[in-house]
GROMACS .gro file of C-alpha atoms in nm:
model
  323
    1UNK     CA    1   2.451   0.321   2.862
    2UNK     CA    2   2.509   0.606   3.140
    3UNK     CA    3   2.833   0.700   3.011
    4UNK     CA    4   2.937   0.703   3.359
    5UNK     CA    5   3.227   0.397   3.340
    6UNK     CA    6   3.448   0.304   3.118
    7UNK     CA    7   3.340   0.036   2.870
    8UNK     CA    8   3.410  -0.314   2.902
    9UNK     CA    9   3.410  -0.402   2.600
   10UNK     CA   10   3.546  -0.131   2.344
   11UNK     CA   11   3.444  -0.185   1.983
   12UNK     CA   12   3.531   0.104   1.714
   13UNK     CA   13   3.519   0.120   1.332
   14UNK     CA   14   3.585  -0.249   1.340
   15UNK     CA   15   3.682  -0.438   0.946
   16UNK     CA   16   3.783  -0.747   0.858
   17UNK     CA   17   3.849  -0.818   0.520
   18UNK     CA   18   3.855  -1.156   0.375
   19UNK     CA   19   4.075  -1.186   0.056
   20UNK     CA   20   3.955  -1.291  -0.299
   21UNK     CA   21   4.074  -1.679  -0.341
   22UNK     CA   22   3.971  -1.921  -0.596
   23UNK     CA   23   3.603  -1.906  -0.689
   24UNK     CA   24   3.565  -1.674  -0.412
   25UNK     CA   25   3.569  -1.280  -0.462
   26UNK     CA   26   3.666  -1.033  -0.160
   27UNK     CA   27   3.459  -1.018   0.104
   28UNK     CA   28   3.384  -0.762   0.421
   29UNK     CA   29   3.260  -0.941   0.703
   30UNK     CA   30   3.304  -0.644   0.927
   31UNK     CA   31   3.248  -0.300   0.748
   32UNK     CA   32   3.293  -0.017   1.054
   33UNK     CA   33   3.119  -0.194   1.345
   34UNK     CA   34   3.105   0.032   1.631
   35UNK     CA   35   2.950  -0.028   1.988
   36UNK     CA   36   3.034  -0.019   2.370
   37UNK     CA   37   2.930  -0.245   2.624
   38UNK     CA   38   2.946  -0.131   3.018
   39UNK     CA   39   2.973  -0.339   3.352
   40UNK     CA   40   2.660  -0.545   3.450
   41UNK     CA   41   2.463  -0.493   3.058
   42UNK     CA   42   2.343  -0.787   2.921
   43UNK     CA   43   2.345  -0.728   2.569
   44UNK     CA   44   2.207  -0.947   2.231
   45UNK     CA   45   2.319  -0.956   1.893
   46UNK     CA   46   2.119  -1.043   1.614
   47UNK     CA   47   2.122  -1.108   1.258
   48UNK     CA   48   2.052  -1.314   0.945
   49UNK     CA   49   2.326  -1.537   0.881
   50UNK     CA   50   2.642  -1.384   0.713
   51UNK     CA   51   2.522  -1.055   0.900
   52UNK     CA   52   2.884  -1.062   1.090
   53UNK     CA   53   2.785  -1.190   1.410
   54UNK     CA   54   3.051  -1.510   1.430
   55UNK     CA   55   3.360  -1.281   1.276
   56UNK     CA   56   3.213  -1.018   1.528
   57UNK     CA   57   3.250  -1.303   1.813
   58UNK     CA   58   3.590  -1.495   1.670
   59UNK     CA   59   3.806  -1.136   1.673
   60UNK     CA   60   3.631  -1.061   2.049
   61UNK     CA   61   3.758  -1.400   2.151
   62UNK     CA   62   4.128  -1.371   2.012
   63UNK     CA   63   4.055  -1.625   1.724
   64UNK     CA   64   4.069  -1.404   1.467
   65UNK     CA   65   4.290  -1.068   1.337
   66UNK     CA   66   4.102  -0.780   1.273
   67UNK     CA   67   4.206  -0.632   0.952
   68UNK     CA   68   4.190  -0.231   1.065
   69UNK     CA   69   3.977  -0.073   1.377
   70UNK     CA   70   3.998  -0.146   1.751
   71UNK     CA   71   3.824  -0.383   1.971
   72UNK     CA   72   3.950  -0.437   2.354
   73UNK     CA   73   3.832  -0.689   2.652
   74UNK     CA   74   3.873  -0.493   2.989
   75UNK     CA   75   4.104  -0.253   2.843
   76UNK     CA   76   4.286  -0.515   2.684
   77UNK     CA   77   4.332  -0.460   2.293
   78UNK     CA   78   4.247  -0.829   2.155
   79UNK     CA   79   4.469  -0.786   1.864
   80UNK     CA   80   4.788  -0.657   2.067
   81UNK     CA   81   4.768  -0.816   2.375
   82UNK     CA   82   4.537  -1.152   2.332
   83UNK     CA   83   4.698  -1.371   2.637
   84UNK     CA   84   4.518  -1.103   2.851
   85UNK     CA   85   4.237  -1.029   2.700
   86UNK     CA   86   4.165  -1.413   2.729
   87UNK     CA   87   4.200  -1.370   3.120
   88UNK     CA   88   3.971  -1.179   3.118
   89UNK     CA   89   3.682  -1.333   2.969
   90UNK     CA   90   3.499  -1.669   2.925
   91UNK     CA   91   3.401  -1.807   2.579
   92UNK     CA   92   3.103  -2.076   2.489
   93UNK     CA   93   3.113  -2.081   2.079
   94UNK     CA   94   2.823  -2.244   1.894
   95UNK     CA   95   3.069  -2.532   1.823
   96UNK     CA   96   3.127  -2.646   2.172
   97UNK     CA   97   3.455  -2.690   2.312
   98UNK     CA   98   3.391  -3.038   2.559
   99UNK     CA   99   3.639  -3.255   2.571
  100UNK     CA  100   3.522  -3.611   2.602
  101UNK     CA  101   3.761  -3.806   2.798
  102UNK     CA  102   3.804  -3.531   3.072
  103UNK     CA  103   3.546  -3.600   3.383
  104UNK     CA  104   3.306  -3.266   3.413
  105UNK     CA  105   3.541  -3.192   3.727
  106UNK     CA  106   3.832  -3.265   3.533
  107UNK     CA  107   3.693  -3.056   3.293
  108UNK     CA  108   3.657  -2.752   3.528
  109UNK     CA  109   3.948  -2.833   3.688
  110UNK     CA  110   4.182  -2.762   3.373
  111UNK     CA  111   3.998  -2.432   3.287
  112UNK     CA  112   4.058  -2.319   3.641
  113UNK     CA  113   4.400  -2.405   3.595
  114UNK     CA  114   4.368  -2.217   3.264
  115UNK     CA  115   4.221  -1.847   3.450
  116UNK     CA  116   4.485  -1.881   3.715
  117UNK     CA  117   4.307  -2.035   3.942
  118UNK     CA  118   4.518  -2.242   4.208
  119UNK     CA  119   4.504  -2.486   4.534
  120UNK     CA  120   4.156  -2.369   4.775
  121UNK     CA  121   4.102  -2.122   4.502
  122UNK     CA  122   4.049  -2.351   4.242
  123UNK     CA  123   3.878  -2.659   4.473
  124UNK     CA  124   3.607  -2.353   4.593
  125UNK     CA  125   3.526  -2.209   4.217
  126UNK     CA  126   3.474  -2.592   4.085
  127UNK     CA  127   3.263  -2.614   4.333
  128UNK     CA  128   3.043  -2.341   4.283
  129UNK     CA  129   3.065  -2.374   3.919
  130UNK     CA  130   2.906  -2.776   3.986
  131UNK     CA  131   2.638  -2.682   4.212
  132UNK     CA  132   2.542  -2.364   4.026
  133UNK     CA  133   2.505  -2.594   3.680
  134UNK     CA  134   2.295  -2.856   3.906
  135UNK     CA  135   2.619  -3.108   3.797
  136UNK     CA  136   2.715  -3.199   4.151
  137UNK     CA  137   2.607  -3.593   4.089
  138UNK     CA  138   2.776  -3.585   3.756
  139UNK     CA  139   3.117  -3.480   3.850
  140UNK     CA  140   3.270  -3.798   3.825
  141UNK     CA  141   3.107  -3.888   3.513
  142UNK     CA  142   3.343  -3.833   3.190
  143UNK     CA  143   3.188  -3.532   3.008
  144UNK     CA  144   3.107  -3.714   2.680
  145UNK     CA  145   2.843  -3.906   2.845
  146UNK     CA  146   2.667  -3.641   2.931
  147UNK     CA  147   2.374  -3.507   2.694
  148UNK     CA  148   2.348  -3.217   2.483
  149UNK     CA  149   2.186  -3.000   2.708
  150UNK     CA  150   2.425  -3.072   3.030
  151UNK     CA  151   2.754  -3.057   2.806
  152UNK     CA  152   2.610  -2.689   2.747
  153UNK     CA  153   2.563  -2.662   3.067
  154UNK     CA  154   2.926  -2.766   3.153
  155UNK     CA  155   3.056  -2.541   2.891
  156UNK     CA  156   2.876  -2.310   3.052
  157UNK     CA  157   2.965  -2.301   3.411
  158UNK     CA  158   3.351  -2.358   3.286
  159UNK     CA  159   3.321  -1.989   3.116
  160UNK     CA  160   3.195  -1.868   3.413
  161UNK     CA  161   3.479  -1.981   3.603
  162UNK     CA  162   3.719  -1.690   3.835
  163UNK     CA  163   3.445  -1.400   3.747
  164UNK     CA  164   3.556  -1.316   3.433
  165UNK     CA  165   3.501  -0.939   3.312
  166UNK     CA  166   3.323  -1.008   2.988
  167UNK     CA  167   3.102  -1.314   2.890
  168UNK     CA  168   3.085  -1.385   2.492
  169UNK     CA  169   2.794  -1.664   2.483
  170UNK     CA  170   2.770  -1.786   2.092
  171UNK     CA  171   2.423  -1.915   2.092
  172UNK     CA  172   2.482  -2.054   2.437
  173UNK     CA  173   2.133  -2.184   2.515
  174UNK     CA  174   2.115  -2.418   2.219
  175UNK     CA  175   2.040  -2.743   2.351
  176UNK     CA  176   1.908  -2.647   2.666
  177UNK     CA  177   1.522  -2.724   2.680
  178UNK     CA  178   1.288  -2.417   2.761
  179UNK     CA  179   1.295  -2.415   3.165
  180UNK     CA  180   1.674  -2.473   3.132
  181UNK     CA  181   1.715  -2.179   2.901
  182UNK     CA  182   1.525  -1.949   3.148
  183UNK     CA  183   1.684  -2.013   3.414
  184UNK     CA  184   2.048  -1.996   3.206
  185UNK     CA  185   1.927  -1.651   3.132
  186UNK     CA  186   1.843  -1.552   3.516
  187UNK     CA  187   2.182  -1.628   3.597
  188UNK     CA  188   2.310  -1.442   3.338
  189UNK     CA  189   2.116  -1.187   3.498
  190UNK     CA  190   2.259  -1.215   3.844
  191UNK     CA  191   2.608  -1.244   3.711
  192UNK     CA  192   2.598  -0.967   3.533
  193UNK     CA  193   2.470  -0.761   3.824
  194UNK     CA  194   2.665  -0.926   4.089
  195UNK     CA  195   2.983  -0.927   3.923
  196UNK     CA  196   2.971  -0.598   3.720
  197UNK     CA  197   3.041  -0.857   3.436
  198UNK     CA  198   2.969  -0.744   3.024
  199UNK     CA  199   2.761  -1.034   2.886
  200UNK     CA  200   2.778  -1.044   2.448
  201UNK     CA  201   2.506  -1.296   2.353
  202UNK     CA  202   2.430  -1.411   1.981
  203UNK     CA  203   2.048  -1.535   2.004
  204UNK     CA  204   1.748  -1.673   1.753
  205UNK     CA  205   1.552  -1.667   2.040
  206UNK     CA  206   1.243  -1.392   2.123
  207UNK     CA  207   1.224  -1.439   2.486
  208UNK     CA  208   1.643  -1.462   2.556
  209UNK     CA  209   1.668  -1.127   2.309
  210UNK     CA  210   1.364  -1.001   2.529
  211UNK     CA  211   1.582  -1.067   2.865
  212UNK     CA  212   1.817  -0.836   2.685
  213UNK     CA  213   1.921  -0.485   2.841
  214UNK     CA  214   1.997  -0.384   2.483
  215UNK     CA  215   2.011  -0.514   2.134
  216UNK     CA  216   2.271  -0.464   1.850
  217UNK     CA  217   2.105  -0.593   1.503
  218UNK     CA  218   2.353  -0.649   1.257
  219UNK     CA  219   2.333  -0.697   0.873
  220UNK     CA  220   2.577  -0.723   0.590
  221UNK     CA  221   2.894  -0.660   0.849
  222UNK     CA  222   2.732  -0.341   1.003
  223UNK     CA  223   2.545  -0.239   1.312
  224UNK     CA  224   2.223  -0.187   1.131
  225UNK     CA  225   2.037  -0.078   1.517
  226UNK     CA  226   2.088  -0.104   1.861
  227UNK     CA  227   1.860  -0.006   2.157
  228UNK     CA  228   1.654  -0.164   2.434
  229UNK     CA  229   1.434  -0.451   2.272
  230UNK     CA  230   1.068  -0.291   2.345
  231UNK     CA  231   1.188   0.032   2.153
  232UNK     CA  232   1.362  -0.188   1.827
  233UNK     CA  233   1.007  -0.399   1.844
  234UNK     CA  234   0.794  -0.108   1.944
  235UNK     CA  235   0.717  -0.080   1.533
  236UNK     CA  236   0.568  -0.402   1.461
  237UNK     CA  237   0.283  -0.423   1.701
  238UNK     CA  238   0.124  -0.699   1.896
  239UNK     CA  239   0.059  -0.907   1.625
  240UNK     CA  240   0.192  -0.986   1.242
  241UNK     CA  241   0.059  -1.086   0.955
  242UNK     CA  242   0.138  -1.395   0.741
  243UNK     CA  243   0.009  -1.402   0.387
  244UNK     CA  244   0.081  -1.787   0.229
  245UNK     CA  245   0.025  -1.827  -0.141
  246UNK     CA  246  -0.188  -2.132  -0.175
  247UNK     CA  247  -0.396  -2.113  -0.537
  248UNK     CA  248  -0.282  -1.811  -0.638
  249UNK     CA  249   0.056  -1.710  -0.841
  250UNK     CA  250   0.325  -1.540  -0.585
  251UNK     CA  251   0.327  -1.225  -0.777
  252UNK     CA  252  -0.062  -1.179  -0.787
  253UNK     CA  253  -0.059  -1.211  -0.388
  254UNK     CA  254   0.282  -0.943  -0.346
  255UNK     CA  255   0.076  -0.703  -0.607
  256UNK     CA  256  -0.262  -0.758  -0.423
  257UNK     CA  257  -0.131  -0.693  -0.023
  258UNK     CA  258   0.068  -0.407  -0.165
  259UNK     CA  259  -0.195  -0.205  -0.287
  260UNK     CA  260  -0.467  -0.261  -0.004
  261UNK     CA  261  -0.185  -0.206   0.239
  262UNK     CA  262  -0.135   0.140   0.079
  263UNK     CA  263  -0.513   0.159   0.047
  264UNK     CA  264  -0.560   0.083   0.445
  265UNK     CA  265  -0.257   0.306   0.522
  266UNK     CA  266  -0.027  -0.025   0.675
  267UNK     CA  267   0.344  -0.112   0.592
  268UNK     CA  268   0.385  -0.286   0.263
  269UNK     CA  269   0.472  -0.652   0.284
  270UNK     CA  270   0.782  -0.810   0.297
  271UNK     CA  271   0.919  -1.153   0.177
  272UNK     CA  272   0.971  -1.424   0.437
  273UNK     CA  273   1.039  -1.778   0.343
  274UNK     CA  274   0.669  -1.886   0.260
  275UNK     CA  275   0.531  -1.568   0.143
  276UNK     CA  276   0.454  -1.251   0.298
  277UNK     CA  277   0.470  -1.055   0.641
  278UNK     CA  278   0.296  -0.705   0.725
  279UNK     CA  279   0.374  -0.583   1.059
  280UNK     CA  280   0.261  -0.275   1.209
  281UNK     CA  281  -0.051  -0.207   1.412
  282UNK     CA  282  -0.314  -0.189   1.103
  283UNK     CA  283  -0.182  -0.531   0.974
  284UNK     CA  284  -0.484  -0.672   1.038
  285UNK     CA  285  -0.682  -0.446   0.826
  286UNK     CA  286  -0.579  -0.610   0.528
  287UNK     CA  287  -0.732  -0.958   0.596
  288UNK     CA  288  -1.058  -0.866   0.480
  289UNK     CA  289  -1.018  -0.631   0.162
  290UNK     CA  290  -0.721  -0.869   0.028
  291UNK     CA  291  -0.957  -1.182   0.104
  292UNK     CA  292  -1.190  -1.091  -0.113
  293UNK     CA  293  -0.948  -0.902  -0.398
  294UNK     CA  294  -0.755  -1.243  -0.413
  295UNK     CA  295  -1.079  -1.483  -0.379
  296UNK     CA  296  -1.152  -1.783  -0.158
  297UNK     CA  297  -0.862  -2.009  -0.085
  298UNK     CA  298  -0.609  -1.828  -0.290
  299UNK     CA  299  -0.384  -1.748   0.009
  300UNK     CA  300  -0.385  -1.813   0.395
  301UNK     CA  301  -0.412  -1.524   0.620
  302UNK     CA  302  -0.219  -1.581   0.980
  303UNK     CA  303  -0.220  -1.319   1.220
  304UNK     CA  304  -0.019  -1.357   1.531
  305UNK     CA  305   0.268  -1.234   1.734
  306UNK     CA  306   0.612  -1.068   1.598
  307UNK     CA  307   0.928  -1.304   1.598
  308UNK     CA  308   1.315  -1.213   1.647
  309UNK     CA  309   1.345  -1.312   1.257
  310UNK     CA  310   1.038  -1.014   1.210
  311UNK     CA  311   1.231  -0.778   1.440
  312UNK     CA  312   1.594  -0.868   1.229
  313UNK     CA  313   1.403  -0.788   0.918
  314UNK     CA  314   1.234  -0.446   0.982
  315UNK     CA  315   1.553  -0.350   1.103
  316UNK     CA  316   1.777  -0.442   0.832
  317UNK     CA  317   1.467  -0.342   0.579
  318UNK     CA  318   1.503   0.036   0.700
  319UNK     CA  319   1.874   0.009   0.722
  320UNK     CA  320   1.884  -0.110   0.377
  321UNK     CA  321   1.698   0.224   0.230
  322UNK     CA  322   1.899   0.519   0.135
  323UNK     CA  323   1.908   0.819   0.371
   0.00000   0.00000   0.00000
């Protein structure tokens, strides 16, 4: 960020607290999350689930209390003044929000109805909002018909409607096949340039979080990194790799890779969900020495390019270790 304008969206030493209930001790979702977001970035938030990320999203949309801290939409304090806040941004949560019986122009219809939106005003931003989501021949059609990737689509284009100030997209893509999701992403693009408009995006997805301007990582209800995406992935190289068990015991592979990594000078290996991961750019190294420590067919040796769920975990590995 230049500093230059005034934030957008306004996040500081954010906390919810969720109290202890039956079976269920105290929990921080939020613990001090702090971040700003200007007009025109397009910025990605990732994290292993329970990271924060949806009670991050639900208090930004008005559908949750913070319990202390500050967070405002367009200078509008979400927890003080939510009727305006809501004005001033559109919303697509990982649920969905379609409503079935409504026609998709019905549909956009009541949401412009819903931003303010009246007479011409309304008729011309329905109108853009069909033709941009390539629903023009569907308008008539009643929006549970459609399939999973156009009812994203509509949900889509009905957030978009009257320019808001700040996009919050909750996984917004899912259900949109590859070509679709691109394109979604250009448009986010032009939006946010045209328009000035903040865009807040949850992702899974390497290429959207690569689209990025800048990328908050979050993990156990903190901001555990932000930054452009090249310098967050610059660490882990071109290529990763995957160490699967096959013959051998779990604990005789995690002992093996640890000591050749030291012994080739390469980051030590962490879990995943089948075995083992070394990033870095001397990951490769350790194919041949461990090979032959571990013995023909113990383990299978995968090297190939980083992930977002690679990128989440070097993050949150570092930001895990004591200062």
């Amino acid at each position: 960020m230049s500093g230059s304008r005034a934030p957008v969206i306004d996040v500081r030493d954010l906390r919810k607290t969720f109290p202890a209930r039956k079976n269920r001790p105290q929990r921080n979702a939020l613990d001090g999350v702090s971040f700003a977001i200007e007009p025109g970035e397009l910025v990605g938030v990732l994290g292993a689930n329970g990271s924060g990320k949806s009670t991050l999203f639900r208090i930004l949309a008005t559908l949750l209390q913070p319990t202390t801290g500050h967070a405002s939409i367009a200078g509008h304090n979400v927890a003080q003044h939510p009727g305006r806040a809501r004005q001033a941004m559109g919303v697509v949560l990982q649920a969905g929000g379609i409503d079935a019986r409504l026609t998709v122009a019905e549909h956009l219809r009541l949401f412009a109805t819903l931003k303010g939106l009246r007479g011409r005003a309304a008729q011309d931003a329905v109108a853009t909002a069909l033709r941009n989501a390539g629903l023009d021949d569907r308008a008539s059609d009643a929006a549970g018909e459609l399939s999973g990737g156009l009812a994203r689509r509509l949900e889509l284009a009905a957030a978009g409607l009257a320019n808001p100030a700040v996009l919050l997209l909750d996984e917004a893509a899912v259900g949109l096949d590859a070509d679709a999701r691109a394109d979604w992403w250009r448009g986010l693009r032009q939006r946010a340039q045209e328009h000035a408009a903040a865009v807040l995006a949850t992702t899974h997805q390497l290429d959207e979080a690569d689209r990025c301007d800048r990328l908050i990582v979050m993990d156990r209800g903190r901001v555990a990194a932000q930054g452009p995406p090249g310098k967050l992935r610059a660490g882990l190289g071109e290529q990763v790799l995957r160490v699967r068990p096959a013959r051998a015991e779990t604990g005789h592979v995690k002992q093996t890779l640890t000591r050749v990594a030291a012994e080739q000078g390469a980051e030590p290996p962490a879990p995943d969900d089948t075995g083992w991961v070394i990033a870095g750019e001397r990951a490769a190294s350790l194919i041949e020495p461990a090979s032959q420590t571990l013995g023909a067919g113990a383990a299978e040796f995968i090297l190939g390019p980083p992930t977002l769920e690679d990128l989440v975990r070097s993050v949150t590995a570092e930001h895990a270790q004591p200062a």
